[in-house]
Amino acid sequence: MNIDSVLQTFFAEADELLISMETALLRMDDGEKDIETINEIFRAAHTIKGSAGMFGLNEIVTFTHMVENVLDSARDGELIITDDLLSVLLSCRDHLAQLVNNAKQSQASDNTCIAQGEALLGSLSAWVPKATTATHFFRSPKTITPTNLQKSALAHNLWYISIRFGVDLLRNGMDPLSIIRFLNSLGKITQITTITDNFPELKEFNPETLYLGFEIGLQSDANLEEIENAFMFVRDESSIKIIPPRSNVLAYIDLIKSLPENTYRLGEILIKTNVISHDELELALDTQKQQAKDQQPISLLGSILIDTQEVAPELITAALDKQHTNQDARALPSDTRSAQPETRFIRVDAERLDILINLIGELVINQQRVDLLSSKLNSNQLTEAVGSMGNFTEQIRDAALTLRMVAIGDTFLRFKRVVRDTAKELGKEIELEIEGAETELDRSMVEKLNDPLMHLVRNAMDHGIEAVAIRRARHKSDTGVISLRASHESGSIVIEIIDDGGGLNLDSIRNKAIANGVIDANAQLSKQELCMLIFHPGLSTAETITNLSGRGVGMDVVRRNIEALRGAIEIETELGVGTCITIRLPLTLAIIDGFHVAAGNIDFIVPQNTILECVDLSTFNFTKEQHHINLRGEQVPYIRLQELFALQKQKDMREQLVVVQFGEKRAGIVVDSLFGEMQTVVKPMGPIFQALKGIGGSSLLGTGAVALILDIPQLINFAMNREHAQNLSLSAKMLEQK
């Protein structure tokens, strides 16, 4: 790890804090204006500022300082966060995100960004109390001063910091002196003692290992969080103890007991912890010398300090206990003394996870090859070993895929801001409801869902939710509701965007489609087909063009993006009631359980979670003109892969029907051969094959042959649309005959 990687960690944490800040601000917009929410916003801004200061990102520090002042006044109850102030704070959050992004790109802010920041600071100044100063902001914690605490610790702004840096700090690219300099920028370091107890013999010395510790007295009006933030990137591997000004005796007792050194005498421990001064120690030692000179019983040093009331009795006891503990610790095994609680969470670069998934994909392919070879050797022991290895490979695959799964809730929460700002722009009252935020799906899919969901939510606000006057005329509440829902269903994830607006006017959509030449005037379309026309490029029924919609751009992109994820979109609508748009997606795009089939000497993979059953097509009675079968009383349309992809027909092959389902739709796929289940590594198709419908990707079999992965939603829609067209044609012929 070097300084660049540490800086990237700061950027990652800053992004998370900015999301947390925005989420808390939006909760306040919903009415949660409690002190905990304000503190959450303050802590996010405060942490970003402190970390930015360590890396010299002064533009971020300067801007955030004013935001902190306003939030600090709100924490103290000196001002109330109104809707106007909330809007300014949200804009400040956006500007702070822009500054962080500029720092990521190592570029200076342009004139527009600088002007925007100055305008926001000017807006904030209206809420900054005139008496606010830097010392007001960096105020020390309010603690009770014990009467028996040593005099030198009574300074109202004197902090005591005990540091034992991790031995690998230098290797990780951090400079301990830069941290100390940063502390000095928060006030004034009045005392610093370097601890060299762990310094090795010269022959064992390693220049990349940090052996030093520090005892620091810091005079500062900064608060605890400000000081703690100086150690943000080293706290995990270091031991850091911070005692605020005017702390009670227990804080010093805890410090004495936690000191790692075991060779200090009682007086040295007390001096090191700033409980007594050198002069006070010398005075106590002089007392012992005088007692010896007068041939009096020599009192213990601790007793002298207690008698002179230079230090609290509890501190002496703690220090003595520490000395006994240090002596006892020498007899303990080294691993017992160094035991530390384990950290439950670690931060991993997403690219590393992608590399891991790709390697496991190669492992799956090679596992299939080994399995195929072992089956040809007819060795029971080898077959058993390969089968066991296959089970472990599957477990490794599942565990790795779980690492990539993330909750969709964070994505949903981002739309609260979109709904708030857009509703104000449109002059509407709109609420956003979220259900199923804990539902998980592949991280790569979450990123690709942002744009489609953005289009759909904005269209729901612009076209769906009516103006207040219209809603009142329809006896609805003034506030429209948009719901984002997520759930798992049959191995897929289902996302619903629901609004209680005016619904789709299917007659208007039909007329617009005819006018644009999208459909023929005599075309007979089902309700679902009419709804799906809104995804046709250039088709828009908006009466006016706005900043959000009306140009017919966007919905066709939504459909393409969803289909690129091997998903499908369905629409249910009722005029005057509302609309529900349902998106169905596979859980992952990397490795899936598939079913190996073949048609016309071409290998295909059917996703396992879409298969209902496999049956022999010859057992059904039907004519060649028909493209459906009666499956236990249900008419199921089907397609032949040979016909669809113009493949060479195989002679003397009994056709097999694979019945698949996606959502509520069912269809059959006719193939020549069924080979069975297998794990499949999904590989994207090249650009030249992007326009090929019905194919969602490719995979490499254990034999080295390439298999095409079928896009089940597209194939089902194709089968159903063809069946619907044939039924309409048949109905038209019957009418002509009459």
CSV table of C-alpha atoms in Angstrom, one decimal, residues 74-356:
chain,number,residue,atom,x,y,z
A,74,ALA,CA,-28.3,23.7,14.5
A,75,ARG,CA,-26.9,21.1,16.9
A,76,ASP,CA,-26.8,23.7,19.6
A,77,GLY,CA,-30.4,24.8,18.9
A,78,GLU,CA,-29.3,28.2,17.8
A,79,LEU,CA,-31.1,27.9,14.5
A,80,ILE,CA,-33.9,25.8,12.9
A,81,ILE,CA,-33.2,24.0,9.7
A,82,THR,CA,-36.0,25.3,7.4
A,83,ASP,CA,-37.0,24.0,4.0
A,84,ASP,CA,-35.0,26.9,2.4
A,85,LEU,CA,-31.9,26.0,4.4
A,86,LEU,CA,-32.4,22.3,3.6
A,87,SER,CA,-32.4,23.1,-0.1
A,88,VAL,CA,-29.1,25.1,0.3
A,89,LEU,CA,-27.5,22.2,2.3
A,90,LEU,CA,-28.5,19.7,-0.4
A,91,SER,CA,-26.8,22.0,-3.0
A,92,CYS,CA,-23.8,22.3,-0.7
A,93,ARG,CA,-23.6,18.5,-0.5
A,94,ASP,CA,-23.7,18.4,-4.4
A,95,HIS,CA,-20.9,20.9,-4.6
A,96,LEU,CA,-18.8,19.0,-2.0
A,97,ALA,CA,-19.3,15.9,-4.2
A,98,GLN,CA,-18.0,17.9,-7.2
A,99,LEU,CA,-15.0,19.0,-5.2
A,100,VAL,CA,-14.2,15.4,-4.2
A,101,ASN,CA,-14.6,14.4,-7.8
A,102,ASN,CA,-12.2,17.1,-9.0
A,103,ALA,CA,-9.7,15.8,-6.5
A,104,LYS,CA,-10.2,12.3,-7.8
A,105,GLN,CA,-9.4,13.5,-11.3
A,106,SER,CA,-6.4,15.6,-10.0
A,107,GLN,CA,-7.9,18.7,-11.6
A,108,ALA,CA,-8.5,22.2,-10.3
A,109,SER,CA,-12.0,23.6,-10.1
A,110,ASP,CA,-13.0,25.6,-13.1
A,111,ASN,CA,-14.5,29.1,-13.0
A,112,THR,CA,-18.1,27.7,-13.0
A,113,CYS,CA,-17.4,25.5,-10.0
A,114,ILE,CA,-15.6,28.3,-8.1
A,115,ALA,CA,-18.5,30.7,-8.7
A,116,GLN,CA,-21.0,28.0,-7.6
A,117,GLY,CA,-19.1,27.5,-4.3
A,118,GLU,CA,-18.9,31.2,-3.6
A,119,ALA,CA,-22.6,31.6,-4.3
A,120,LEU,CA,-23.4,28.7,-1.9
A,121,LEU,CA,-21.2,30.2,0.8
A,122,GLY,CA,-23.0,33.5,0.3
A,123,SER,CA,-26.3,31.8,0.7
A,124,LEU,CA,-25.1,30.0,3.9
A,125,SER,CA,-23.9,33.2,5.5
A,126,ALA,CA,-27.5,34.2,6.1
A,127,TRP,CA,-27.8,31.4,8.6
A,128,VAL,CA,-24.3,31.7,10.3
A,129,PRO,CA,-24.7,33.4,13.7
A,130,LYS,CA,-22.7,36.6,13.8
A,131,ALA,CA,-20.9,35.5,17.0
A,132,THR,CA,-19.7,32.3,15.4
A,133,THR,CA,-15.9,32.0,15.3
A,134,ALA,CA,-13.5,29.2,14.8
A,135,THR,CA,-13.1,28.8,18.5
A,136,HIS,CA,-16.8,28.5,18.9
A,137,PHE,CA,-16.8,25.7,16.4
A,138,PHE,CA,-13.8,23.8,17.8
A,139,ARG,CA,-15.0,23.7,21.3
A,140,SER,CA,-13.8,21.3,23.9
A,141,PRO,CA,-16.1,18.6,25.3
A,142,LYS,CA,-18.0,19.5,28.5
A,143,THR,CA,-16.8,17.2,31.3
A,144,ILE,CA,-16.9,17.3,35.1
A,145,THR,CA,-13.6,18.2,36.8
A,146,PRO,CA,-12.9,16.0,39.8
A,147,THR,CA,-11.6,17.9,42.8
A,148,ASN,CA,-8.7,15.4,43.4
A,149,LEU,CA,-7.3,15.5,39.9
A,150,GLN,CA,-3.7,16.6,39.5
A,151,LYS,CA,-3.2,20.4,38.9
A,152,SER,CA,-1.4,20.2,35.6
A,153,ALA,CA,-4.3,18.4,34.0
A,154,LEU,CA,-6.7,21.2,34.8
A,155,ALA,CA,-6.0,23.3,31.7
A,156,HIS,CA,-9.3,23.7,30.0
A,157,ASN,CA,-8.0,22.8,26.6
A,158,LEU,CA,-5.1,20.4,27.3
A,159,TRP,CA,-5.5,17.1,25.6
A,160,TYR,CA,-3.3,14.1,26.3
A,161,ILE,CA,-2.6,11.6,23.4
A,162,SER,CA,-0.8,8.3,23.7
A,163,ILE,CA,0.1,6.7,20.4
A,164,ARG,CA,1.6,3.4,19.5
A,165,PHE,CA,1.7,3.2,15.7
A,166,GLY,CA,1.5,-0.1,13.8
A,167,VAL,CA,4.9,-1.5,12.9
A,168,ASP,CA,3.9,-1.6,9.2
A,169,LEU,CA,2.9,2.1,9.0
A,170,LEU,CA,5.9,3.1,7.0
A,171,ARG,CA,5.5,0.2,4.6
A,172,ASN,CA,1.9,1.3,4.0
A,173,GLY,CA,3.1,4.7,2.8
A,174,MET,CA,2.1,6.8,5.9
A,175,ASP,CA,4.4,9.3,7.6
A,176,PRO,CA,3.8,9.6,11.4
A,177,LEU,CA,5.4,13.0,11.4
A,178,SER,CA,2.7,14.3,9.0
A,179,ILE,CA,0.1,13.2,11.5
A,180,ILE,CA,1.9,15.0,14.3
A,181,ARG,CA,2.2,18.1,12.2
A,182,PHE,CA,-1.5,17.9,11.5
A,183,LEU,CA,-2.2,17.7,15.2
A,184,ASN,CA,-0.1,20.8,15.7
A,185,SER,CA,-2.3,22.6,13.2
A,186,LEU,CA,-5.2,22.0,15.5
A,187,GLY,CA,-3.6,23.9,18.3
A,188,LYS,CA,-0.2,23.7,19.9
A,189,ILE,CA,1.8,20.6,21.0
A,190,THR,CA,3.1,21.5,24.5
A,191,GLN,CA,4.8,18.3,25.2
A,192,ILE,CA,6.0,15.3,23.1
A,193,THR,CA,7.9,12.3,24.4
A,194,THR,CA,9.2,9.7,22.0
A,195,ILE,CA,8.9,6.1,23.3
A,196,THR,CA,11.8,3.9,22.2
A,197,ASP,CA,11.2,0.7,24.3
A,198,ASN,CA,10.6,-1.4,21.2
A,199,PHE,CA,13.8,-0.3,19.4
A,200,PRO,CA,15.8,-3.4,18.5
A,201,GLU,CA,19.5,-4.2,18.5
A,202,LEU,CA,21.3,-2.7,15.5
A,203,LYS,CA,21.6,-6.1,13.7
A,204,GLU,CA,17.8,-6.6,14.0
A,205,PHE,CA,16.9,-3.1,12.9
A,206,ASN,CA,14.7,-2.8,9.8
A,207,PRO,CA,14.4,0.7,8.3
A,208,GLU,CA,10.9,-0.1,7.0
A,209,THR,CA,9.6,-1.0,10.4
A,210,LEU,CA,8.3,1.7,12.8
A,211,TYR,CA,9.4,1.0,16.4
A,212,LEU,CA,8.5,4.4,18.0
A,213,GLY,CA,5.6,5.5,20.1
A,214,PHE,CA,4.7,9.0,21.2
A,215,GLU,CA,3.2,10.7,24.3
A,216,ILE,CA,1.8,14.1,23.3
A,217,GLY,CA,0.3,17.0,25.2
A,218,LEU,CA,-1.9,19.1,22.8
A,219,GLN,CA,-3.3,22.4,23.8
A,220,SER,CA,-6.3,22.9,21.4
A,221,ASP,CA,-9.9,24.0,21.2
A,222,ALA,CA,-10.7,21.3,18.7
A,223,ASN,CA,-13.2,18.7,19.7
A,224,LEU,CA,-12.7,14.9,20.0
A,225,GLU,CA,-13.9,14.0,16.5
A,226,GLU,CA,-11.5,16.5,15.0
A,227,ILE,CA,-8.5,15.0,16.8
A,228,GLU,CA,-9.7,11.4,16.1
A,229,ASN,CA,-9.9,12.2,12.4
A,230,ALA,CA,-6.1,12.8,12.4
A,231,PHE,CA,-5.7,9.1,12.9
A,232,MET,CA,-8.4,8.0,10.4
A,233,PHE,CA,-6.2,6.0,8.1
A,234,VAL,CA,-3.9,4.4,10.8
A,235,ARG,CA,-6.3,3.6,13.6
A,236,ASP,CA,-6.9,0.0,12.6
A,237,GLU,CA,-3.3,-1.0,13.0
A,238,SER,CA,-2.4,1.4,15.8
A,239,SER,CA,-3.1,1.8,19.5
A,240,ILE,CA,-4.3,5.4,20.1
A,241,LYS,CA,-5.6,6.7,23.4
A,242,ILE,CA,-7.0,10.3,23.7
A,243,ILE,CA,-7.8,11.9,27.0
A,244,PRO,CA,-9.9,15.1,26.7
A,245,PRO,CA,-9.4,18.1,28.9
A,246,ARG,CA,-11.0,17.9,32.3
A,247,SER,CA,-11.5,14.2,32.1
A,248,ASN,CA,-12.2,12.3,35.3
A,249,VAL,CA,-9.9,9.9,37.0
A,250,LEU,CA,-11.2,6.8,35.3
A,251,ALA,CA,-9.8,8.0,32.0
A,252,TYR,CA,-6.3,8.1,33.4
A,253,ILE,CA,-6.7,4.8,35.1
A,254,ASP,CA,-7.7,3.2,31.8
A,255,LEU,CA,-4.7,4.8,30.1
A,256,ILE,CA,-2.2,3.5,32.7
A,257,LYS,CA,-3.6,0.0,32.4
A,258,SER,CA,-3.5,0.0,28.6
A,259,LEU,CA,0.2,1.1,28.3
A,260,PRO,CA,2.1,-1.6,26.4
A,261,GLU,CA,5.5,-0.9,28.0
A,262,ASN,CA,6.5,-3.0,31.0
A,263,THR,CA,9.7,-1.4,32.3
A,264,TYR,CA,8.6,2.0,33.6
A,265,ARG,CA,8.7,2.7,37.3
A,266,LEU,CA,5.6,4.2,39.0
A,267,GLY,CA,6.9,7.8,38.8
A,268,GLU,CA,7.8,7.5,35.1
A,269,ILE,CA,4.3,6.1,34.3
A,270,LEU,CA,2.6,9.0,36.1
A,271,ILE,CA,4.8,11.6,34.3
A,272,LYS,CA,4.3,9.9,31.0
A,273,THR,CA,0.5,10.1,31.4
A,274,ASN,CA,0.8,13.8,32.4
A,275,VAL,CA,-0.8,13.0,35.8
A,276,ILE,CA,2.1,14.6,37.7
A,277,SER,CA,5.0,16.8,36.5
A,278,HIS,CA,8.7,16.3,36.9
A,279,ASP,CA,8.8,18.9,39.7
A,280,GLU,CA,6.1,17.1,41.6
A,281,LEU,CA,8.0,13.8,41.2
A,282,GLU,CA,11.2,15.4,42.4
A,283,LEU,CA,9.4,16.8,45.4
A,284,ALA,CA,8.2,13.3,46.3
A,285,LEU,CA,11.6,11.8,45.9
A,286,ASP,CA,13.1,14.6,48.1
A,287,THR,CA,10.6,13.6,50.7
A,288,GLN,CA,11.9,10.0,50.6
A,289,LYS,CA,15.5,11.2,50.8
A,290,GLN,CA,14.7,13.4,53.8
A,291,GLN,CA,12.9,10.5,55.6
A,292,ALA,CA,16.0,8.3,55.0
A,293,LYS,CA,18.3,11.1,56.3
A,294,ASP,CA,16.2,11.5,59.5
A,295,GLN,CA,16.2,7.8,59.9
A,296,GLN,CA,12.5,7.6,59.6
A,297,PRO,CA,10.5,4.8,57.9
A,298,ILE,CA,10.6,5.6,54.2
A,299,SER,CA,7.1,6.0,52.7
A,300,LEU,CA,6.1,4.5,49.4
A,301,LEU,CA,6.2,7.0,46.5
A,302,GLY,CA,2.5,6.5,45.9
A,303,SER,CA,1.7,7.2,49.5
A,304,ILE,CA,3.7,10.5,49.4
A,305,LEU,CA,1.9,11.6,46.3
A,306,ILE,CA,-1.5,10.8,47.9
A,307,ASP,CA,-0.5,12.6,51.2
A,308,THR,CA,0.5,15.7,49.3
A,309,GLN,CA,-2.7,15.5,47.2
A,310,GLU,CA,-0.7,15.7,44.0
A,311,VAL,CA,-2.6,12.8,42.5
A,312,ALA,CA,-5.7,10.9,43.1
A,313,PRO,CA,-5.4,7.6,45.1
A,314,GLU,CA,-7.2,5.7,42.2
A,315,LEU,CA,-4.3,6.6,39.9
A,316,ILE,CA,-1.7,5.3,42.2
A,317,THR,CA,-3.6,2.0,42.6
A,318,ALA,CA,-3.9,1.7,38.8
A,319,ALA,CA,-0.3,2.4,38.3
A,320,LEU,CA,0.8,-0.1,40.9
A,321,ASP,CA,-1.6,-2.7,39.4
A,322,LYS,CA,0.0,-1.9,36.0
A,323,GLN,CA,3.5,-2.7,37.4
A,324,HIS,CA,2.3,-6.0,38.8
A,325,THR,CA,0.5,-6.8,35.5
A,326,ASN,CA,3.6,-6.1,33.5
A,327,GLN,CA,5.6,-8.4,35.7
A,328,ASP,CA,3.0,-11.2,35.4
A,329,ALA,CA,2.8,-10.6,31.6
A,330,ARG,CA,6.4,-11.6,31.2
A,331,ALA,CA,5.4,-15.2,32.0
A,332,LEU,CA,2.6,-15.3,29.5
A,333,PRO,CA,3.0,-16.6,25.9
A,334,SER,CA,3.6,-13.8,23.4
A,335,ASP,CA,0.5,-14.7,21.4
A,336,THR,CA,-1.6,-14.2,24.5
A,337,ARG,CA,-0.3,-10.7,25.1
A,338,SER,CA,-0.7,-9.6,21.6
A,339,ALA,CA,-4.2,-11.0,21.0
A,340,GLN,CA,-6.4,-8.4,19.4
A,341,PRO,CA,-10.1,-8.5,18.4
A,342,GLU,CA,-10.6,-9.4,14.8
A,343,THR,CA,-12.1,-7.0,12.3
A,344,ARG,CA,-15.3,-8.3,10.8
A,345,PHE,CA,-15.3,-6.2,7.6
A,346,ILE,CA,-12.7,-5.3,5.1
A,347,ARG,CA,-12.8,-3.1,2.0
A,348,VAL,CA,-12.0,-4.8,-1.3
A,349,ASP,CA,-11.5,-3.2,-4.7
A,350,ALA,CA,-14.4,-4.2,-7.0
A,351,GLU,CA,-11.9,-4.9,-9.8
A,352,ARG,CA,-10.3,-7.6,-7.6
A,353,LEU,CA,-13.7,-9.3,-7.2
A,354,ASP,CA,-14.2,-9.2,-11.0
A,355,ILE,CA,-10.8,-10.9,-11.4
A,356,LEU,CA,-11.8,-13.5,-8.9
